[in-house]
Short mmCIF file of C-alpha atoms in Angstrom, two decimals:
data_model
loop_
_atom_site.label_atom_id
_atom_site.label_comp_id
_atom_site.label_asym_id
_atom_site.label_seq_id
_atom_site.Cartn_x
_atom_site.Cartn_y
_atom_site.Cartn_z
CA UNK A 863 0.49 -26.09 34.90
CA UNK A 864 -2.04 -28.66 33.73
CA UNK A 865 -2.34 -29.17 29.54
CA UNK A 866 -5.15 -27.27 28.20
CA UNK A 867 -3.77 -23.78 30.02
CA UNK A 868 -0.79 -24.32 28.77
CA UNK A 869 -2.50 -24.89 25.24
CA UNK A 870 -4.32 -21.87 25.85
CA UNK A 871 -1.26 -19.63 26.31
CA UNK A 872 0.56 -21.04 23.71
CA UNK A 873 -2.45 -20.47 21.40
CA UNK A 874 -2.66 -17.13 22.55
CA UNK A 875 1.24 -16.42 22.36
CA UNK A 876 1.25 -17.50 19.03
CA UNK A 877 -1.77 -15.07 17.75
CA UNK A 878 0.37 -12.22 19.32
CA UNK A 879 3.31 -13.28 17.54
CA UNK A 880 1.30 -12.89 14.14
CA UNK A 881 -0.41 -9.89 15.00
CA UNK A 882 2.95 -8.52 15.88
CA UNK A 883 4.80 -9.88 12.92
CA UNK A 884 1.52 -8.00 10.98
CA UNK A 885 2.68 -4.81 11.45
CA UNK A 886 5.87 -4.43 10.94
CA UNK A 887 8.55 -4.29 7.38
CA UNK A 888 8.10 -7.59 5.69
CA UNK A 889 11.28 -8.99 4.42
CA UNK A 890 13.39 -5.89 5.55
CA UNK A 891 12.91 -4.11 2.43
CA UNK A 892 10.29 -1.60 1.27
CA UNK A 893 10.49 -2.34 -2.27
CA UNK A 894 8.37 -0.24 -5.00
CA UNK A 895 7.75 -1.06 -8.26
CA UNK A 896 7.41 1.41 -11.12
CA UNK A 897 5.67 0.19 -14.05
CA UNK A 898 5.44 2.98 -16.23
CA UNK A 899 5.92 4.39 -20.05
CA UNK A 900 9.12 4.20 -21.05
CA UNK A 901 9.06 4.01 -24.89
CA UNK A 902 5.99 4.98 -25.83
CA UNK A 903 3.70 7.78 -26.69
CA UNK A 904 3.37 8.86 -22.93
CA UNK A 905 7.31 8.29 -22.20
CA UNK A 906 7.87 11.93 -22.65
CA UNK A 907 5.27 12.87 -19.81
CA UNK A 908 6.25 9.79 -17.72
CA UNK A 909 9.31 7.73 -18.15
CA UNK A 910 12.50 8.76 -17.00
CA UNK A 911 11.58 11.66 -15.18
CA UNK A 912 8.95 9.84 -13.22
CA UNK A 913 11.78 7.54 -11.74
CA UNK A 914 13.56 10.33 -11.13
CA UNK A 915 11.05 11.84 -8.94
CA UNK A 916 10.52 9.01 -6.87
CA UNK A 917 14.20 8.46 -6.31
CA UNK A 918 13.86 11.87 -5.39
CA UNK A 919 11.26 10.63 -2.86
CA UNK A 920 13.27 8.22 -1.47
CA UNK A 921 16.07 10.11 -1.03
CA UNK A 922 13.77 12.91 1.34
CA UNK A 923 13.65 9.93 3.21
CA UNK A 924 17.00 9.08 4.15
CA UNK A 925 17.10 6.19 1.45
CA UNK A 926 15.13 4.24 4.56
CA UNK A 927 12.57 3.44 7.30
CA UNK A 928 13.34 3.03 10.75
CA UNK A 929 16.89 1.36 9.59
CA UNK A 930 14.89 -0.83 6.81
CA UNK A 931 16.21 0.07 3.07
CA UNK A 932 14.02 1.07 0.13
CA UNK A 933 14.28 -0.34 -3.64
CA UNK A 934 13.12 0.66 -6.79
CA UNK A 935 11.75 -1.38 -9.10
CA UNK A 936 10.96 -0.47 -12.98
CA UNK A 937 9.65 -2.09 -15.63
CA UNK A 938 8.03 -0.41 -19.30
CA UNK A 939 4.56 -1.81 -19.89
CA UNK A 940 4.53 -0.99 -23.40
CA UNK A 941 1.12 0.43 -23.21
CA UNK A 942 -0.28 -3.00 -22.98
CA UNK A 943 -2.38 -4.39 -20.51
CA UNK A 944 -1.42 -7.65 -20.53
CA UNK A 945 2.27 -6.99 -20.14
CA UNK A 946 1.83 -4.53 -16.96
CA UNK A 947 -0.51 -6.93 -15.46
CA UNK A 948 2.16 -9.71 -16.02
CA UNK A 949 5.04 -7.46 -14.54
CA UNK A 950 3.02 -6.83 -11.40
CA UNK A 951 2.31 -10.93 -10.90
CA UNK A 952 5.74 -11.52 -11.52
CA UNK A 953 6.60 -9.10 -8.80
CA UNK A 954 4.10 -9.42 -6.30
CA UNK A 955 4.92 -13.65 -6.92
CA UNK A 956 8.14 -13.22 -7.06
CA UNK A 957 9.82 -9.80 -5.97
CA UNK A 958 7.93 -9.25 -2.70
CA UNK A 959 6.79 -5.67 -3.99
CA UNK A 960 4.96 -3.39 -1.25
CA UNK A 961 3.37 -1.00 -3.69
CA UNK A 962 3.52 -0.35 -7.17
CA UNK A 963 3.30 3.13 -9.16
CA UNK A 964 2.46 4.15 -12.63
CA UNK A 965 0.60 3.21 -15.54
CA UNK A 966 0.46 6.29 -17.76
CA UNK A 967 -2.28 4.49 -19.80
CA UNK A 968 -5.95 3.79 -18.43
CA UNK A 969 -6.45 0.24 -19.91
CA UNK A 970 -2.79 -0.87 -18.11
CA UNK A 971 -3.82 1.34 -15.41
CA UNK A 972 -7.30 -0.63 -14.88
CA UNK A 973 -5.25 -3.65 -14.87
CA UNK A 974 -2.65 -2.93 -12.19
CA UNK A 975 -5.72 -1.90 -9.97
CA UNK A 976 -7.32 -5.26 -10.59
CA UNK A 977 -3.92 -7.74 -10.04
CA UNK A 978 -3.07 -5.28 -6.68
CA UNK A 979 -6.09 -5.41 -5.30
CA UNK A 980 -6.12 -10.06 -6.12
CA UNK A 981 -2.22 -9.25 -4.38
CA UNK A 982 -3.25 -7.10 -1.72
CA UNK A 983 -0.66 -4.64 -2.74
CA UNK A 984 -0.91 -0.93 -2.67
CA UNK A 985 -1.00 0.42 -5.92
CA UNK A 986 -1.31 4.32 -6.90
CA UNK A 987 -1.92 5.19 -10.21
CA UNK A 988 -0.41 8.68 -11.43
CA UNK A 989 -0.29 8.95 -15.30
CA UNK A 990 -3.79 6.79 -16.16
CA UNK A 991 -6.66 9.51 -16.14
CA UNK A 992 -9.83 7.28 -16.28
CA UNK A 993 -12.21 8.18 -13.28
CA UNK A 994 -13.45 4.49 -13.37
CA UNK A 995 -10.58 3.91 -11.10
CA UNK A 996 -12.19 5.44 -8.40
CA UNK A 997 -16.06 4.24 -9.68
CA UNK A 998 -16.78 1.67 -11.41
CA UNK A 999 -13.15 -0.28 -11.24
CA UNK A 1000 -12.60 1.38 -7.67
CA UNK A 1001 -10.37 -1.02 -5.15
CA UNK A 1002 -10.46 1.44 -2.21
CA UNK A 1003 -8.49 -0.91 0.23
CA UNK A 1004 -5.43 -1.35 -1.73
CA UNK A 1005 -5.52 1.68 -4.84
CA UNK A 1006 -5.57 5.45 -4.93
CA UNK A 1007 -5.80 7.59 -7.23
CA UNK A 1008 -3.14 10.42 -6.90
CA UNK A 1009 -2.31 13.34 -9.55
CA UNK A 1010 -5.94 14.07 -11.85
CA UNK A 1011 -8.77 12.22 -13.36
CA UNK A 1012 -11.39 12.61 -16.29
CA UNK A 1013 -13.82 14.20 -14.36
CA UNK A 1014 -11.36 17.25 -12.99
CA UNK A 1015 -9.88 17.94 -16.51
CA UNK A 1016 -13.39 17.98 -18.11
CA UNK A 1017 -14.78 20.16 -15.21
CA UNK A 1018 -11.77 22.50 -15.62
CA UNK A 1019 -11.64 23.21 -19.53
CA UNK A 1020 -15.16 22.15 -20.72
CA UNK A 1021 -16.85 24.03 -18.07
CA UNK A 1022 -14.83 26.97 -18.46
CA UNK A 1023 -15.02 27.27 -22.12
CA UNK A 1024 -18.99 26.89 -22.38
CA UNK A 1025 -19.02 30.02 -19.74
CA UNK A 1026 -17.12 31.67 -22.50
CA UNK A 1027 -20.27 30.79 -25.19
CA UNK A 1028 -18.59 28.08 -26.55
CA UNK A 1029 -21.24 25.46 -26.53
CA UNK A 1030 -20.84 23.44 -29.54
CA UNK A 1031 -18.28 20.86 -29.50
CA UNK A 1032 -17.39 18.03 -31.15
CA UNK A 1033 -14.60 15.35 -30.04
CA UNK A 1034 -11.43 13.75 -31.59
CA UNK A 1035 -11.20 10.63 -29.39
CA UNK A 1036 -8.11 8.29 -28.59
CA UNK A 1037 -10.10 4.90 -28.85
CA UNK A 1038 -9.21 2.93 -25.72
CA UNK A 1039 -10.53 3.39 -22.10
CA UNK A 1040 -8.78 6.74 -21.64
CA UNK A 1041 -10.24 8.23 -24.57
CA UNK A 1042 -13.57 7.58 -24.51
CA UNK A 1043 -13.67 8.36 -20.65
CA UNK A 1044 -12.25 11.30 -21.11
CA UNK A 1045 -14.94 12.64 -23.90
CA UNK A 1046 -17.54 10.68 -22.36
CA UNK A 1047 -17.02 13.43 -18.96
CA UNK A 1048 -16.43 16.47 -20.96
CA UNK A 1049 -19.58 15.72 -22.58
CA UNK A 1050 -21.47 15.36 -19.25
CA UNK A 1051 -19.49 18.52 -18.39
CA UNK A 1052 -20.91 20.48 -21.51
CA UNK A 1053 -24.12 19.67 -21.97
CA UNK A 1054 -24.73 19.99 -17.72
CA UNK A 1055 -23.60 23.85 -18.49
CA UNK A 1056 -25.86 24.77 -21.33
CA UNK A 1057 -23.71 23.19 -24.49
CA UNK A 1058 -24.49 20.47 -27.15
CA UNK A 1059 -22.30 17.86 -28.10
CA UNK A 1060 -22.48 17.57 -32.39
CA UNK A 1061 -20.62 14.09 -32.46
CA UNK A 1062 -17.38 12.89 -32.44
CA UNK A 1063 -15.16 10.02 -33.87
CA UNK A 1064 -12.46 7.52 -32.73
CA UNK A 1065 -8.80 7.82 -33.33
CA UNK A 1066 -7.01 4.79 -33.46
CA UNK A 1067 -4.32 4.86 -30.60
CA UNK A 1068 -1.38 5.95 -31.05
CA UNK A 1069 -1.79 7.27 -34.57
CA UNK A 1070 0.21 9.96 -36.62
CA UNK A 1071 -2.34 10.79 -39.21
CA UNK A 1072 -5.32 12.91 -38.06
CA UNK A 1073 -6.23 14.62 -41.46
CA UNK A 1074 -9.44 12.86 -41.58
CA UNK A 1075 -10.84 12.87 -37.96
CA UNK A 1076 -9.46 16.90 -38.37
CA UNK A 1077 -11.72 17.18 -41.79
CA UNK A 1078 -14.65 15.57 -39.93
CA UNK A 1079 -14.40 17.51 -37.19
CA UNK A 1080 -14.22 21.05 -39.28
CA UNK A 1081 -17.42 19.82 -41.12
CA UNK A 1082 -19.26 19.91 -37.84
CA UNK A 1083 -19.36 23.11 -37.83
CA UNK A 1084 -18.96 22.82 -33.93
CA UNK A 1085 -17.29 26.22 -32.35
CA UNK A 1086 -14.99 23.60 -30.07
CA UNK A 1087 -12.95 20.66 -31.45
CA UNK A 1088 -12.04 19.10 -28.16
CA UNK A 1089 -9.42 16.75 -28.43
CA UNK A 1090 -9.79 13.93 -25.88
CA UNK A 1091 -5.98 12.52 -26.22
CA UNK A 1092 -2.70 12.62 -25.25
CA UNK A 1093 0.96 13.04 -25.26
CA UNK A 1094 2.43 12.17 -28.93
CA UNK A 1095 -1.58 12.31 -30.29
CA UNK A 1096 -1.81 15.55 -28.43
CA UNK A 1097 0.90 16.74 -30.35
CA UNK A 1098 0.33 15.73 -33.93
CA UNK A 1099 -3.60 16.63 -33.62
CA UNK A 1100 -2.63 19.98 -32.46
CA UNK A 1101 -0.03 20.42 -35.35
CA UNK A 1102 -2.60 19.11 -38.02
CA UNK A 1103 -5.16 21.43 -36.89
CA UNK A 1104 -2.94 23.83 -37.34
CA UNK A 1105 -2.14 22.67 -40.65
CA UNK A 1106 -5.28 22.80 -41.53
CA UNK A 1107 -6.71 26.22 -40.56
CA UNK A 1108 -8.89 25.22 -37.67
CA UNK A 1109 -8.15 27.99 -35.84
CA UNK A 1110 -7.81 30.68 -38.28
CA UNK A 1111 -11.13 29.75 -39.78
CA UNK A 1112 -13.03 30.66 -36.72
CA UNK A 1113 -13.23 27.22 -34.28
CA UNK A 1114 -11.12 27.07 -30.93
CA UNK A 1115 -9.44 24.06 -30.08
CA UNK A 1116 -9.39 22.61 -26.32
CA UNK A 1117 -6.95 20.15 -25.35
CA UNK A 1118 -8.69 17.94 -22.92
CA UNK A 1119 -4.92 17.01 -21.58
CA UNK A 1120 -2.14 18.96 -21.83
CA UNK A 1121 1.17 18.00 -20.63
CA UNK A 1122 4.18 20.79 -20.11
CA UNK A 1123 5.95 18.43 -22.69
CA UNK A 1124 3.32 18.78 -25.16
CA UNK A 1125 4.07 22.60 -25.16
CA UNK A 1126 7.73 22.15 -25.27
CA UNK A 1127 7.48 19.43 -28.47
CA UNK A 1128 4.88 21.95 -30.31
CA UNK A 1129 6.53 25.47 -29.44
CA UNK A 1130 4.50 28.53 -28.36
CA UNK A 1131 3.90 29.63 -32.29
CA UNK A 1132 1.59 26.33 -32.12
CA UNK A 1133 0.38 25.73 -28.66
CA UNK A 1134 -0.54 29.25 -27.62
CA UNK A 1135 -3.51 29.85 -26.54
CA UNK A 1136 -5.03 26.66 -25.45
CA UNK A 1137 -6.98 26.09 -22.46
CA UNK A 1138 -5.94 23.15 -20.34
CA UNK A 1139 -6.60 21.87 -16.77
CA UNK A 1140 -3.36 20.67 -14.95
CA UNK A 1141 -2.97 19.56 -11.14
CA UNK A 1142 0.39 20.96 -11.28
CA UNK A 1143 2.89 23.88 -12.80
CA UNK A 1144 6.02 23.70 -11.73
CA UNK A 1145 5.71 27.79 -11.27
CA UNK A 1146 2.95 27.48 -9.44
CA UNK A 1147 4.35 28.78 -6.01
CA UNK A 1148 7.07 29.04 -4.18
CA UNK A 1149 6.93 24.87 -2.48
CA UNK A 1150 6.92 24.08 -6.69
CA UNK A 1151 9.41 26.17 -7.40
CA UNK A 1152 12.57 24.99 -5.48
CA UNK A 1153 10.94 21.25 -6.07
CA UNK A 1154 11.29 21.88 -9.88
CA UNK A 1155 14.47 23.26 -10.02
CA UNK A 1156 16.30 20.95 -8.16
CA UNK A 1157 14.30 18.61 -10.48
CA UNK A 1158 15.51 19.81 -13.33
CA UNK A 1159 19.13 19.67 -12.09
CA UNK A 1160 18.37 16.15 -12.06
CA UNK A 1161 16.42 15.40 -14.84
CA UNK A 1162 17.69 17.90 -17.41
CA UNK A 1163 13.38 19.01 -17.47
CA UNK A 1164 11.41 20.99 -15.59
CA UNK A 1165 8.25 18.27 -14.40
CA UNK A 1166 4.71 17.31 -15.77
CA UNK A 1167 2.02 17.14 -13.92
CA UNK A 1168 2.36 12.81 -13.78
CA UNK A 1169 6.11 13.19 -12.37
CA UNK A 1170 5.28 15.65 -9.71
CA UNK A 1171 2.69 13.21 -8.77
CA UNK A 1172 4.90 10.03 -9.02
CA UNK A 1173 7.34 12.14 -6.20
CA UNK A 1174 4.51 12.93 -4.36
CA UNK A 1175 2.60 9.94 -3.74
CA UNK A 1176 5.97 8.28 -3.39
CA UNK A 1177 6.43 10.37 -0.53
CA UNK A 1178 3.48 10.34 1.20
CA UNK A 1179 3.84 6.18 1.14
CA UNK A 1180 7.02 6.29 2.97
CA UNK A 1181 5.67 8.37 5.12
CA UNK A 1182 2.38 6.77 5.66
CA UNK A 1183 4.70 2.98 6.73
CA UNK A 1184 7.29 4.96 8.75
CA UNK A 1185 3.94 6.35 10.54
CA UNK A 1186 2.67 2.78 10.47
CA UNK A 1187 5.42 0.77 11.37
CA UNK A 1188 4.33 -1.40 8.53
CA UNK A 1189 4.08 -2.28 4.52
CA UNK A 1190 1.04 -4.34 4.89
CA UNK A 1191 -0.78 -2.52 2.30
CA UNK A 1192 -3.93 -1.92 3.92
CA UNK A 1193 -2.50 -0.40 6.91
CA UNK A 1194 -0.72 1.56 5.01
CA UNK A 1195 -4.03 2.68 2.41
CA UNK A 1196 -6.00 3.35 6.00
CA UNK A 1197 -3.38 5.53 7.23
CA UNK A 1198 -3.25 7.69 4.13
CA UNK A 1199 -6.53 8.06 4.40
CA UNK A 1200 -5.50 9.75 7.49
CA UNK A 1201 -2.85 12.26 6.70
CA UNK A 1202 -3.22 15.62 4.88
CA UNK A 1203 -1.36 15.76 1.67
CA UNK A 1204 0.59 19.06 1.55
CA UNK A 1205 4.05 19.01 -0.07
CA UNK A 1206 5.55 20.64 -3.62
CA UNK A 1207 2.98 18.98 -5.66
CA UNK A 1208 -0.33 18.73 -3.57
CA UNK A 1209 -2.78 21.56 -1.78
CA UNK A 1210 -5.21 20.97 0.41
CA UNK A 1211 -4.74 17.55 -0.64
CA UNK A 1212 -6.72 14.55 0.92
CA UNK A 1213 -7.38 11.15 0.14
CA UNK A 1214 -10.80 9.62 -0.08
CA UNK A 1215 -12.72 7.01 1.36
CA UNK A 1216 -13.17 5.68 -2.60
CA UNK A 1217 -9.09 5.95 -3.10
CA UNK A 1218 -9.31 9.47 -5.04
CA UNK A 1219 -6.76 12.09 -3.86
CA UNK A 1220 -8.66 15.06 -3.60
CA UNK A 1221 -6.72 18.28 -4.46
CA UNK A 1222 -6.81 21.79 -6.08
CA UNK A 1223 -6.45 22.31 -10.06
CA UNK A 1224 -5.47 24.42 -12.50
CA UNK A 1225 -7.43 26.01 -15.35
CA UNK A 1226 -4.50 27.76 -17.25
CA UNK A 1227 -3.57 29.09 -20.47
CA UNK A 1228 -0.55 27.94 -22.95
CA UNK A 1229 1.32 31.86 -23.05
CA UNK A 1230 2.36 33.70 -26.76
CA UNK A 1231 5.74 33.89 -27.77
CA UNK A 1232 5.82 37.68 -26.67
CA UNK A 1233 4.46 36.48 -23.11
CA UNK A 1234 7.07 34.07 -22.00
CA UNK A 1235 10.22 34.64 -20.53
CA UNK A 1236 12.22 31.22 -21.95
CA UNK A 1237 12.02 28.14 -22.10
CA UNK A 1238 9.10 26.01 -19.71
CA UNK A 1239 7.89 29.31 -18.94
CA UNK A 1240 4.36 28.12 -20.64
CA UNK A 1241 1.52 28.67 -18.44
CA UNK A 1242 -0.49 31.32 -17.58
CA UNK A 1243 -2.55 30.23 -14.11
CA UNK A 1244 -5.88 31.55 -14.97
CA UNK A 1245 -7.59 30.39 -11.46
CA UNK A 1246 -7.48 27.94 -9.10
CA UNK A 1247 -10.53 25.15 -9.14
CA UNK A 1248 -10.75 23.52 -5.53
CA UNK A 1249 -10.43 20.17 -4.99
CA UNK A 1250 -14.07 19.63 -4.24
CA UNK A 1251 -15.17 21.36 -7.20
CA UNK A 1252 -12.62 19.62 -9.66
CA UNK A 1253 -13.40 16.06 -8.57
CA UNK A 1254 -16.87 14.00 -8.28
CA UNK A 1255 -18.12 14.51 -5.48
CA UNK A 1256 -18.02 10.46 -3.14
CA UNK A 1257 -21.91 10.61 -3.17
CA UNK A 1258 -22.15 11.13 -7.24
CA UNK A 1259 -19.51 8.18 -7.50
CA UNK A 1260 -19.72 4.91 -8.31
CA UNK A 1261 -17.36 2.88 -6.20
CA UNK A 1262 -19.92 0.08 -4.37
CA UNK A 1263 -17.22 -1.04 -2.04
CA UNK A 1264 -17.70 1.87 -0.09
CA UNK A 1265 -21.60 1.77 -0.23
CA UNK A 1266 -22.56 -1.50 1.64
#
């Protein structure tokens, strides 16, 4: 054989080799990384019972892939953006990560995106609700977008509460990403259906005191004090309001996110009768049901919305490399792209060329005392919103990678 055919196949044998060594389980591990809220004002929601529903996941799976194990990874990001992004370095650098979950806060939640997408590492977000993950922030190669967004929780409860006449509002804002993403949707979601917007102000985040932003907000006069917060600020806004006559005196309050935790820290007496959107209730259906209880069993809860998520997406991702044959992250993104999402937490679920995973809401109602049956039994389902009626639709979005 003379020299330069034998180069030839040699330079060929050795791009097949790569191309091979591609797609398959790098370092014989599928390791995920959790980087979630373990101690904070979202730890409640998230935490614990988000790691339990992705061991959960992993379990469903056999513990592996094709023979190759799966580890967990977890790590508490404090609610800071600089320590999540420095916990997914370290383990994309370091740990040889595949995909990281979580961050139940947008600003962290922006920042995973951004170091995942430098890493190429799949990252899906759960707990973070800021639709800028999908628009303006979007990193469709590498991050989805899983359980809810701002746009689906302000076309659930905004819209829905305008239809009712309620069309003066005025907001009580966490001030960070979240917050003001959050109001800044409801707001479009408002005044689109024939409502006015009379102001708003920023609450420091977290806070305990909201005697002032409550006072401002009363002065308004507005018919709707939408509160565009969550978890722990969910809960002591709520009890202040309360406190303070807001509802007896003739204005409604709208929780803009409402967790099945929230309900369970504030009690029915409080909570009843607020409108919420959710993307999950772990009565929801049958599928939910037996999910949740065996849940529970394990977790000593029934689930939010953002753990039901974590187990589903955690799923799905196994799924999607077993399918694969692969953790390059890419592969992986593409071929979730191409499977229908159906399983306890997700209908008619599907994810989108922009990274958002498309699936039906809830608009429900927080029950009376006299309604509910015991504990966790919270929720009345009011309706269901499609998918494609919750979420932006891809041609109103904003994500340029996916316009060139």
């Amino acid at each position: 054989m003379n020299k330069t055919k034998a180069t030839l196949l040699a330079s060929a044998a050795t791009v097949l080799a790569t191309t091979a060594g591609a797609q398959e389980i790098s370092d014989d591990t599928v390791k995920i990384g959790m980087i979630l809220d373990l101690s904070g004002a979202y730890s409640a929601l998230d935490g614990q019972g988000s790691i339990a529903a992705v061991e959960m996941a992993i379990e469903e799976m056999g513990g592996e892939i094709n023979g190759t194990p799966i580890e967990l990874l977890t790590a508490d990001h404090q609610n800071k953006a600089d320590i999540g992004s420095n916990l997914a370095r370290q383990w994309a650098d370091q740990e040889n990560v595949d995909m990281i979950l979580g961050g139940a806060n947008s600003g962290v939640g922006i920042a995973l995106q951004d170091i995942t997408s430098e890493k190429e590492i799949a990252y899906i977000n759960n707990g973070a609700a800021t639709a800028a993950l999908t628009n303006e922030n979007c990193a469709p190669e590498t991050g989805l977008h899983w359980t809810y967004d701002t746009d689906a929780l302000a076309n659930g409860t905004a819209v829905a509460m305008v239809k009712e006449g309620k069309e003066t509002w005025y907001f009580i804002t966490a001030d960070y990403t979240f917050g003001h993403k959050l109001e800044e949707n409801a707001a479009e979601a408002v005044t689109a259906n024939g409502g006015e917007v009379l102001g708003s102000v920023a609450a420091p985040f977290p806070t305990q005191d909201f005697s002032s932003f409550i006072l401002q907000a009363q002065a308004s006069g507005a018919q709707v004090i939408g509160l565009a917060n969550a978890g722990t600020d969910t809960q002591n806004s709520v009890k202040q309001a309360q406190e303070f006559g807001v509802v007896q005196s003739g204005q409604s309050l709208a929780s803009l996110l409402l967790f099945l935790t929230d309900v369970d820290a504030l009690g029915l007496d409080t909570a009843q009768g607020l409108t919420l959107t959710t993307g999950f209730y772990w009565d929801q259906d049958d599928a939910a049901r037996e999910w949740s209880n065996r849940f529970e069993e394990r977790h000593g809860a029934k689930p939010t919305m953002v753990q039901a998520g974590m187990y589903s997406s955690a799923l799905n991702y196994l799924k999607a490399v077993q399918e694969a044959g692969t953790d390059d992250a890419k592969t992986v993104v593409a071929q979730l792209k191409e499977m229908p999402i159906e399983d306890a937490f997700a209908r008619n679920g599907r994810v989108r060329e922009d990274g958002l995973m498309v699936h039906d809401m809830f608009l429900a109602q927080v029950k009376t005392p006299e309604e509910s049956e015991g504990r966790w039994d919270y929720y009345n389902i009011i309706r269901t919103i499609p998918g494609d009626e919750a979420f932006r639709s891809l041609e109103d979005g904003t994500c340029e990678a996916i316009k060139g």
